[in-house]
mmCIF file with all atom_site columns, C-alpha atoms in Angstrom:
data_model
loop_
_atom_site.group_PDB
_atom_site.id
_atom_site.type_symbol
_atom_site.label_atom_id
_atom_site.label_alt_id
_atom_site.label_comp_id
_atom_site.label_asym_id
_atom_site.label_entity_id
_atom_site.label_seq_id
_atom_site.pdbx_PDB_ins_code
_atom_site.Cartn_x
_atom_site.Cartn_y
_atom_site.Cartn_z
_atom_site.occupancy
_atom_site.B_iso_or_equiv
_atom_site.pdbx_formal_charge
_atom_site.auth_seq_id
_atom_site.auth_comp_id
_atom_site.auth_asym_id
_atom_site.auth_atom_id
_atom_site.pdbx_PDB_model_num
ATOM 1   C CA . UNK A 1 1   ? -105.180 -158.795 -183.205 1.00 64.00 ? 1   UNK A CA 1
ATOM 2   C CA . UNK A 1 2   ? -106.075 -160.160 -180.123 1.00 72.00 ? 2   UNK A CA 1
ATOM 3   C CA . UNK A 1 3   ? -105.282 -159.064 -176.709 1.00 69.00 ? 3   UNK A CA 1
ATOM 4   C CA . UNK A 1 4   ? -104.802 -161.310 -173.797 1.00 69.00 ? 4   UNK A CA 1
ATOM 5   C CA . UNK A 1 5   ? -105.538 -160.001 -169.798 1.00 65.00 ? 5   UNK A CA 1
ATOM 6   C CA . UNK A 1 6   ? -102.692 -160.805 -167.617 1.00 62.00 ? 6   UNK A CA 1
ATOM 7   C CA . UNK A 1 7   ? -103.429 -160.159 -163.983 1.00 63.00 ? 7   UNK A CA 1
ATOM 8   C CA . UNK A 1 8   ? -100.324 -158.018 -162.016 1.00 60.00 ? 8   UNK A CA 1
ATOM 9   C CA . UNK A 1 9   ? -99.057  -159.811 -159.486 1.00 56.00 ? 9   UNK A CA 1
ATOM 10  C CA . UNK A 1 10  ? -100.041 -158.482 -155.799 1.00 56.00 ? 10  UNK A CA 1
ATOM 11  C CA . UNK A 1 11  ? -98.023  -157.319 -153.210 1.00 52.00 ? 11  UNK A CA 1
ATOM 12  C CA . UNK A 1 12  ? -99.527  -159.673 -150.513 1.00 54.00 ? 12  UNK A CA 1
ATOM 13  C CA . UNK A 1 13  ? -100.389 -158.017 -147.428 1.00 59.00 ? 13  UNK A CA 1
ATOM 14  C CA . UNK A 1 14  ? -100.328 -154.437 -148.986 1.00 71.00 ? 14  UNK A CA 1
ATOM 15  C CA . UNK A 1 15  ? -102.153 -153.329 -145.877 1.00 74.00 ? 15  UNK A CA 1
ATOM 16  C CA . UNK A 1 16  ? -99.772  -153.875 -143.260 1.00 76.00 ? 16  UNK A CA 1
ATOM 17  C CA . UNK A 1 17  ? -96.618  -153.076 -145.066 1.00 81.00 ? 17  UNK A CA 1
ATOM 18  C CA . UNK A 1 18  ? -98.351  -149.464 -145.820 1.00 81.00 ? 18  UNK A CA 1
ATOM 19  C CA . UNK A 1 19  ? -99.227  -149.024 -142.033 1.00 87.00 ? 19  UNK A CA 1
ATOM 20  C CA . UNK A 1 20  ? -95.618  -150.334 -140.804 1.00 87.00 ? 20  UNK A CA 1
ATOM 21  C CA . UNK A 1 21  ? -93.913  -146.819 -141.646 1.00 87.00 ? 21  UNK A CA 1
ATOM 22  C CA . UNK A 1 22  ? -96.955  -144.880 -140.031 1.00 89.00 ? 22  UNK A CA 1
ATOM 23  C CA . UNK A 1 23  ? -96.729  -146.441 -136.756 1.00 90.00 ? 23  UNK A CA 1
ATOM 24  C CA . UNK A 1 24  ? -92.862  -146.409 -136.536 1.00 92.00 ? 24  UNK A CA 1
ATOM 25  C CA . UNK A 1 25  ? -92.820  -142.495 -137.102 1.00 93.00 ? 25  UNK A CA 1
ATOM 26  C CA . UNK A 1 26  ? -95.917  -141.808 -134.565 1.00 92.00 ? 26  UNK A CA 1
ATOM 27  C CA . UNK A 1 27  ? -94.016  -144.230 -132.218 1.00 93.00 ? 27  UNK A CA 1
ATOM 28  C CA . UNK A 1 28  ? -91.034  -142.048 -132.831 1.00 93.00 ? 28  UNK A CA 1
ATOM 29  C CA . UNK A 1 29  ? -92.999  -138.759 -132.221 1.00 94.00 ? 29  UNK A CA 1
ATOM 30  C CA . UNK A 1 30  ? -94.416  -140.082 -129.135 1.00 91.00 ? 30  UNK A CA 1
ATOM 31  C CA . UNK A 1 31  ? -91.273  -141.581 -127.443 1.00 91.00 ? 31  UNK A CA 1
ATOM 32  C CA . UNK A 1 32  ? -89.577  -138.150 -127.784 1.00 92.00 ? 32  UNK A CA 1
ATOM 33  C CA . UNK A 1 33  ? -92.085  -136.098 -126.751 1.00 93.00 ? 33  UNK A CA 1
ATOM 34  C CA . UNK A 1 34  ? -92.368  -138.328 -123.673 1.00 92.00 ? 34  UNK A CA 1
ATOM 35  C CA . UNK A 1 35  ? -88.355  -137.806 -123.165 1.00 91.00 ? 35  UNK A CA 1
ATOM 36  C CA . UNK A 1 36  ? -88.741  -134.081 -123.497 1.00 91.00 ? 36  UNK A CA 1
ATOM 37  C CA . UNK A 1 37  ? -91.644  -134.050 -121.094 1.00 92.00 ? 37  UNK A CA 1
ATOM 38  C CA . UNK A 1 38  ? -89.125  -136.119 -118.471 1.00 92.00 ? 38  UNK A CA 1
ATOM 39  C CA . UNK A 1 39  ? -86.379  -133.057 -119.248 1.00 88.00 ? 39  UNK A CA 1
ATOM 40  C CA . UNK A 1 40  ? -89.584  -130.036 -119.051 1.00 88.00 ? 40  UNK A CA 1
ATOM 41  C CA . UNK A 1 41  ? -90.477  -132.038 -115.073 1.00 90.00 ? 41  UNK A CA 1
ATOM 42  C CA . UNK A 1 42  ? -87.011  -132.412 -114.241 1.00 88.00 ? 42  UNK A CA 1
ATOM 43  C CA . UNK A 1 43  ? -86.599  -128.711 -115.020 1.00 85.00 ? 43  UNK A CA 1
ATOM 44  C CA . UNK A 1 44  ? -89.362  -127.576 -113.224 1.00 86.00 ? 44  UNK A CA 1
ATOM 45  C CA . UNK A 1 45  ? -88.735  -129.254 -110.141 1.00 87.00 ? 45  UNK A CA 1
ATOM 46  C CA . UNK A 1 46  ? -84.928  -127.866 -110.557 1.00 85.00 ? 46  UNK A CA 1
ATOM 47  C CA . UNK A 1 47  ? -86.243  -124.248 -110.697 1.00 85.00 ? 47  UNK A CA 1
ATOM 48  C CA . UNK A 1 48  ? -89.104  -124.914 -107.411 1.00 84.00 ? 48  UNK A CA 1
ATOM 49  C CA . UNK A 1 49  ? -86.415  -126.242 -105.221 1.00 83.00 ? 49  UNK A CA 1
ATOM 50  C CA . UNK A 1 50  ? -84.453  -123.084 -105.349 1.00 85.00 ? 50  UNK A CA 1
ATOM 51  C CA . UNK A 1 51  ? -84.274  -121.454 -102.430 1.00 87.00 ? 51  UNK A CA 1
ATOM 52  C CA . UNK A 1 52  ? -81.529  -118.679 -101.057 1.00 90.00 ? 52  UNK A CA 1
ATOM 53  C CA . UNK A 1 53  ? -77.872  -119.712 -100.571 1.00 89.00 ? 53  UNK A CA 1
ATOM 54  C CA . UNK A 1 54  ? -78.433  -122.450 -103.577 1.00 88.00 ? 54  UNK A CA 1
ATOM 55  C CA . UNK A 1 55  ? -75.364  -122.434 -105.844 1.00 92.00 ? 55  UNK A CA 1
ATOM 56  C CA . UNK A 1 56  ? -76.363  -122.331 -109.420 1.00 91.00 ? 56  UNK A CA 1
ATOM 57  C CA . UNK A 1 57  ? -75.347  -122.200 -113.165 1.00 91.00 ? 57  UNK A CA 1
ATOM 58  C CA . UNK A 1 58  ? -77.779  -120.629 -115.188 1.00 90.00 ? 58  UNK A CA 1
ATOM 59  C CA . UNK A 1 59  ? -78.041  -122.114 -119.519 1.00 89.00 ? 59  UNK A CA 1
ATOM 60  C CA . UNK A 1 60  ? -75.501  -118.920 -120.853 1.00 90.00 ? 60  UNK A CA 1
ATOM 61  C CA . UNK A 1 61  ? -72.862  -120.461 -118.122 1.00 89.00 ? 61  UNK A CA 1
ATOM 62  C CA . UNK A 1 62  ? -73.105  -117.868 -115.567 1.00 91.00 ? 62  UNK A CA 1
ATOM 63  C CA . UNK A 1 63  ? -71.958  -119.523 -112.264 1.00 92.00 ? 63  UNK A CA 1
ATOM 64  C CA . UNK A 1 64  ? -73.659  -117.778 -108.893 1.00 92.00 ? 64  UNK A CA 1
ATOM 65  C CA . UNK A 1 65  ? -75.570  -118.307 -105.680 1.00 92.00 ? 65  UNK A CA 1
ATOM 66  C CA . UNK A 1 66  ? -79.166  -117.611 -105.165 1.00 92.00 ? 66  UNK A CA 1
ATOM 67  C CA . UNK A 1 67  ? -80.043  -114.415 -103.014 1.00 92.00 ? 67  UNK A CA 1
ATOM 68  C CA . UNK A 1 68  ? -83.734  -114.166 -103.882 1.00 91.00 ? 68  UNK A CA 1
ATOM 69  C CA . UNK A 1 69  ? -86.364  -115.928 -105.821 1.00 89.00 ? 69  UNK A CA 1
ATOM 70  C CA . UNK A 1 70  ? -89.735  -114.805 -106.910 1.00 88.00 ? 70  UNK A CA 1
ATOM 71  C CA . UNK A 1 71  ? -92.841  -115.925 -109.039 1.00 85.00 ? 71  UNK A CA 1
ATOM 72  C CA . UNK A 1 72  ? -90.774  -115.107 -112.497 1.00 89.00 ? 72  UNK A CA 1
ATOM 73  C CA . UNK A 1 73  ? -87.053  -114.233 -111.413 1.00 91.00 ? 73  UNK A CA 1
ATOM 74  C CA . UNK A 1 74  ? -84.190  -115.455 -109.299 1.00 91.00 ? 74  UNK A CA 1
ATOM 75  C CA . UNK A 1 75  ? -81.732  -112.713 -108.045 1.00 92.00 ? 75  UNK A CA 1
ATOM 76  C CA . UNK A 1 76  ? -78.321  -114.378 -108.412 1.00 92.00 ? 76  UNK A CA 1
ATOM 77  C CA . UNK A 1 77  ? -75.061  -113.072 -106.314 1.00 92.00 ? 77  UNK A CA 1
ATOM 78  C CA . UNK A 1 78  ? -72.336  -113.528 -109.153 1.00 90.00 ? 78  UNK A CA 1
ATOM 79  C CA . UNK A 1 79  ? -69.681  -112.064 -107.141 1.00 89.00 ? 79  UNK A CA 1
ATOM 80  C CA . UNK A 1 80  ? -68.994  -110.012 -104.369 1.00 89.00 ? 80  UNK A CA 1
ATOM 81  C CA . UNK A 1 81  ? -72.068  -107.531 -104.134 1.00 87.00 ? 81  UNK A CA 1
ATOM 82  C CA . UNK A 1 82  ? -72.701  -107.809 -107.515 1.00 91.00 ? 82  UNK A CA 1
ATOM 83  C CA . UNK A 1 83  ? -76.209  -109.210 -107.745 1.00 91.00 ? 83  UNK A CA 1
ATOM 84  C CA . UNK A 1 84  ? -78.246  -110.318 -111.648 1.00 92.00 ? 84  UNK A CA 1
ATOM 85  C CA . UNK A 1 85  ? -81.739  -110.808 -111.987 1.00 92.00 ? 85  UNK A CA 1
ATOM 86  C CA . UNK A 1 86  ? -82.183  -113.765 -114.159 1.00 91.00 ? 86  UNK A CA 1
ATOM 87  C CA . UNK A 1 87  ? -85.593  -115.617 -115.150 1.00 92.00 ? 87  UNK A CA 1
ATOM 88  C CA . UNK A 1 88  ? -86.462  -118.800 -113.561 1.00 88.00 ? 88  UNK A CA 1
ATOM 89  C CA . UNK A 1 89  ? -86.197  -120.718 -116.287 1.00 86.00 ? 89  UNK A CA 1
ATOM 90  C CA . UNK A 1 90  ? -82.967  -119.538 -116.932 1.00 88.00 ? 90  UNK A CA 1
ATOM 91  C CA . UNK A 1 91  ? -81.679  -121.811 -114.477 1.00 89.00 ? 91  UNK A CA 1
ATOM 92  C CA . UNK A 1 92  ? -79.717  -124.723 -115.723 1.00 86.00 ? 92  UNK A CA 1
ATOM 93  C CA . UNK A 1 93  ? -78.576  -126.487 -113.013 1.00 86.00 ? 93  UNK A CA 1
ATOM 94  C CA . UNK A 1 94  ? -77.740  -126.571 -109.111 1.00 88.00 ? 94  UNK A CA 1
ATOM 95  C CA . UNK A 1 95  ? -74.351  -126.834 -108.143 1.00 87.00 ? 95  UNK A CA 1
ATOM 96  C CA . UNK A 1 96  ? -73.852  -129.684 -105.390 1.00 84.00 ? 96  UNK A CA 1
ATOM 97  C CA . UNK A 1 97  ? -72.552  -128.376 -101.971 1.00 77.00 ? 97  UNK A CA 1
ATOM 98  C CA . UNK A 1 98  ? -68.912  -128.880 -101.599 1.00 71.00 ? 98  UNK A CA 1
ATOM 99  C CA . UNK A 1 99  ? -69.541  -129.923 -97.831  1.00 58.00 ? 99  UNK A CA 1
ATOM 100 C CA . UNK A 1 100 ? -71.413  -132.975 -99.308  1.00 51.00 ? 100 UNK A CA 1
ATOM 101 C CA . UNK A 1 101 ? -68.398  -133.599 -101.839 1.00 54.00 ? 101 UNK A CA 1
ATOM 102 C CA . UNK A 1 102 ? -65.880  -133.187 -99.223  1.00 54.00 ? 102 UNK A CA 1
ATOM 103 C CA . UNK A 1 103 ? -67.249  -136.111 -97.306  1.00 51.00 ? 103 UNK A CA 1
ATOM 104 C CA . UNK A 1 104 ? -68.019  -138.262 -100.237 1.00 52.00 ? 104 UNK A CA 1
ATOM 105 C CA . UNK A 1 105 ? -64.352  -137.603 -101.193 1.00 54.00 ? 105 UNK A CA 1
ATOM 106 C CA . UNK A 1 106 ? -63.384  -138.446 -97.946  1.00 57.00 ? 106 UNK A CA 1
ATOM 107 C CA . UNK A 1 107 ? -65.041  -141.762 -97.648  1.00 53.00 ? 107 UNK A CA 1
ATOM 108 C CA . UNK A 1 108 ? -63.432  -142.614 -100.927 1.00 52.00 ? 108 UNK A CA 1
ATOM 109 C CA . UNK A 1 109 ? -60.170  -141.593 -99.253  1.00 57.00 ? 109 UNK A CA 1
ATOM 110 C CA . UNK A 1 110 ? -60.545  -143.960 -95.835  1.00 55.00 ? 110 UNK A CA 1
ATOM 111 C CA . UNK A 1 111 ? -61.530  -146.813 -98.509  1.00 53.00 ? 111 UNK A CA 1
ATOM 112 C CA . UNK A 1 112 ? -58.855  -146.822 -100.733 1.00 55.00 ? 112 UNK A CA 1
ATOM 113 C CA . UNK A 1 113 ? -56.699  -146.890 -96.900  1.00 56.00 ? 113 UNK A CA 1
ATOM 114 C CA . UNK A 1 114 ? -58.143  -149.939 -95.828  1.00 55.00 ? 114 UNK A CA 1
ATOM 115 C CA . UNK A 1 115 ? -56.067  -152.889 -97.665  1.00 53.00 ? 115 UNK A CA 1
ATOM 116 C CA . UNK A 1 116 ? -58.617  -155.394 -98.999  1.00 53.00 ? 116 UNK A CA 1
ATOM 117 C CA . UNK A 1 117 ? -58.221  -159.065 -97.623  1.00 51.00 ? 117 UNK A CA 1
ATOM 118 C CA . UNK A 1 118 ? -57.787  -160.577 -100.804 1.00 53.00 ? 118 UNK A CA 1
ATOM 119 C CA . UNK A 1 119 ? -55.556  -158.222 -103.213 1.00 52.00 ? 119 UNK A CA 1
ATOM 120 C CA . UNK A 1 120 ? -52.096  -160.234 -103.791 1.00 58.00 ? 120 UNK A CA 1
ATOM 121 C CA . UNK A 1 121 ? -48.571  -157.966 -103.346 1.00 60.00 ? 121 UNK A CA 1
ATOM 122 C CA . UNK A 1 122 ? -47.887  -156.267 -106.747 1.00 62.00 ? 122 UNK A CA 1
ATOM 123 C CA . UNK A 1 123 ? -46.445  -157.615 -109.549 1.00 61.00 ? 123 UNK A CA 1
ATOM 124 C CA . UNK A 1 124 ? -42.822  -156.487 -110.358 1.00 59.00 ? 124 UNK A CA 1
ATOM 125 C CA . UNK A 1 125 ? -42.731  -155.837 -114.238 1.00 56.00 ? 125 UNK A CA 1
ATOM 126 C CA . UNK A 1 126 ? -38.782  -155.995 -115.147 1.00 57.00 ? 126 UNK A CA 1
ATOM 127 C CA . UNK A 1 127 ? -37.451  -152.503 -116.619 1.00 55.00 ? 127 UNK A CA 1
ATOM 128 C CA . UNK A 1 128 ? -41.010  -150.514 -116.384 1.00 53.00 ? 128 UNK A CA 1
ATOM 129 C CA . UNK A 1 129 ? -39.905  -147.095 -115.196 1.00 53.00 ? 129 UNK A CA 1
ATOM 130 C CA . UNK A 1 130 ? -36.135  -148.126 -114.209 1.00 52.00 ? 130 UNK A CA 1
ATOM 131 C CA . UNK A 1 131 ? -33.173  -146.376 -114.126 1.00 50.00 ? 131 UNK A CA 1
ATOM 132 C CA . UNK A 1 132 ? -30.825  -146.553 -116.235 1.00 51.00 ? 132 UNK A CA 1
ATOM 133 C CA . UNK A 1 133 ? -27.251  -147.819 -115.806 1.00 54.00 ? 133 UNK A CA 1
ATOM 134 C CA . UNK A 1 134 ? -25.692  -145.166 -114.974 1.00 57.00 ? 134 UNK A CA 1
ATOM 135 C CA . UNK A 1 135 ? -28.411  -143.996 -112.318 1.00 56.00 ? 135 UNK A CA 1
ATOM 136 C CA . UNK A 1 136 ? -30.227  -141.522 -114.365 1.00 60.00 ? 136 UNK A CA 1
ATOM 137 C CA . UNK A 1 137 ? -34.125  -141.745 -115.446 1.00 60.00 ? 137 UNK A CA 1
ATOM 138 C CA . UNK A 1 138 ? -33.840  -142.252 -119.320 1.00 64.00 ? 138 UNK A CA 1
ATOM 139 C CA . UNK A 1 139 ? -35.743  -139.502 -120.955 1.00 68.00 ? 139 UNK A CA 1
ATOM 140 C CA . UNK A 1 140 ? -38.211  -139.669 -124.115 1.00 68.00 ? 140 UNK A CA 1
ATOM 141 C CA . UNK A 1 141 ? -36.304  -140.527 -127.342 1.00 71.00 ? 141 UNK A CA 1
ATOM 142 C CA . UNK A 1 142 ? -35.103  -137.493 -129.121 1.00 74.00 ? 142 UNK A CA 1
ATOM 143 C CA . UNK A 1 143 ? -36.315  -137.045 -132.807 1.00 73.00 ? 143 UNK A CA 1
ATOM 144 C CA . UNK A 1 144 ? -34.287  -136.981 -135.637 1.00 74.00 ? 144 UNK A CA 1
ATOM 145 C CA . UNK A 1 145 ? -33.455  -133.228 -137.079 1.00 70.00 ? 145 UNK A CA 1
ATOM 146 C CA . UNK A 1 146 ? -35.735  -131.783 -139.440 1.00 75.00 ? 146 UNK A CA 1
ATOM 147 C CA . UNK A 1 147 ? -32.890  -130.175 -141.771 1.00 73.00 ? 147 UNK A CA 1
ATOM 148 C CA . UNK A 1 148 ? -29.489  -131.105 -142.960 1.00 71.00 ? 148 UNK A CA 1
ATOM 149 C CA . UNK A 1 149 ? -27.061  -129.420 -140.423 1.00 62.00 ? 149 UNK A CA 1
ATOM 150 C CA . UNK A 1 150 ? -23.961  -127.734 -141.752 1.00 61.00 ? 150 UNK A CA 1
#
């Protein structure tokens, strides 16, 4: 009996296809620890600009205003002399002034009053939102009974 060598066909470039996986996953690794250091700064710079009269909601959803802060602890007004000491990093987010909102809201409001130059007059779509004959708004279709009535 005689046996005969056959060589086993190669994978070509075995090398780089084994390395391809390993650099994807510590590519991976590294892109989300550099995301989660973005979150840890944005955090941190949250928590150093707090300063009394701040309007905050802490990460369990409790909504109040900042009375005190120290090195570890923020002493938040909740309601009306009731005061909570919570940790710093407790502190989820600040709450936007509503003076600031009022006057973005109101330069939205003075823009939409200005007509623009080049907006046409509306179109008038036949029977969208007319009454009805007999002057009445026509209400939603009624549904069929359920049940045989006797």
């Amino acid at each position: 009996m005689q046996l005969l060598a056959v060589p086993m066909a190669s994978s070509g470039g075995s090398g780089f296809t084994l390395l391809l996986p390993l650099i994807l996953i510590v590519g991976m690794i590294w892109f989300m620890s550099r995301t989660q250091r973005k979150q840890r700064d944005r955090q941190a710079k949250t928590v150093a600009s707090l300063s009394p009269g701040t309007k905050v909601i802490t990460t369990s959803g409790l909504v109040g205003i900042v009375e005190e802060t120290d090195d570890e602890y923020v002493t938040l007004e909740i309601s009306e002399g009731v005061l909570v000491q919570v940790v710093k990093a407790a502190v989820g987010r600040v709450i936007p002034d509503e003076d600031a909102e009022a006057t973005d809201a109101d330069s939205v409001d003075k823009a939409e009053d200005e007509p623009a130059g080049d907006l046409k007059d509306p179109v008038d779509v036949p029977d969208a939102g007319k009454d009805k004959a007999d002057g009445k708004v026509q209400d939603a279709p009624k549904l069929p009974p359920t049940h045989t009535e006797n």
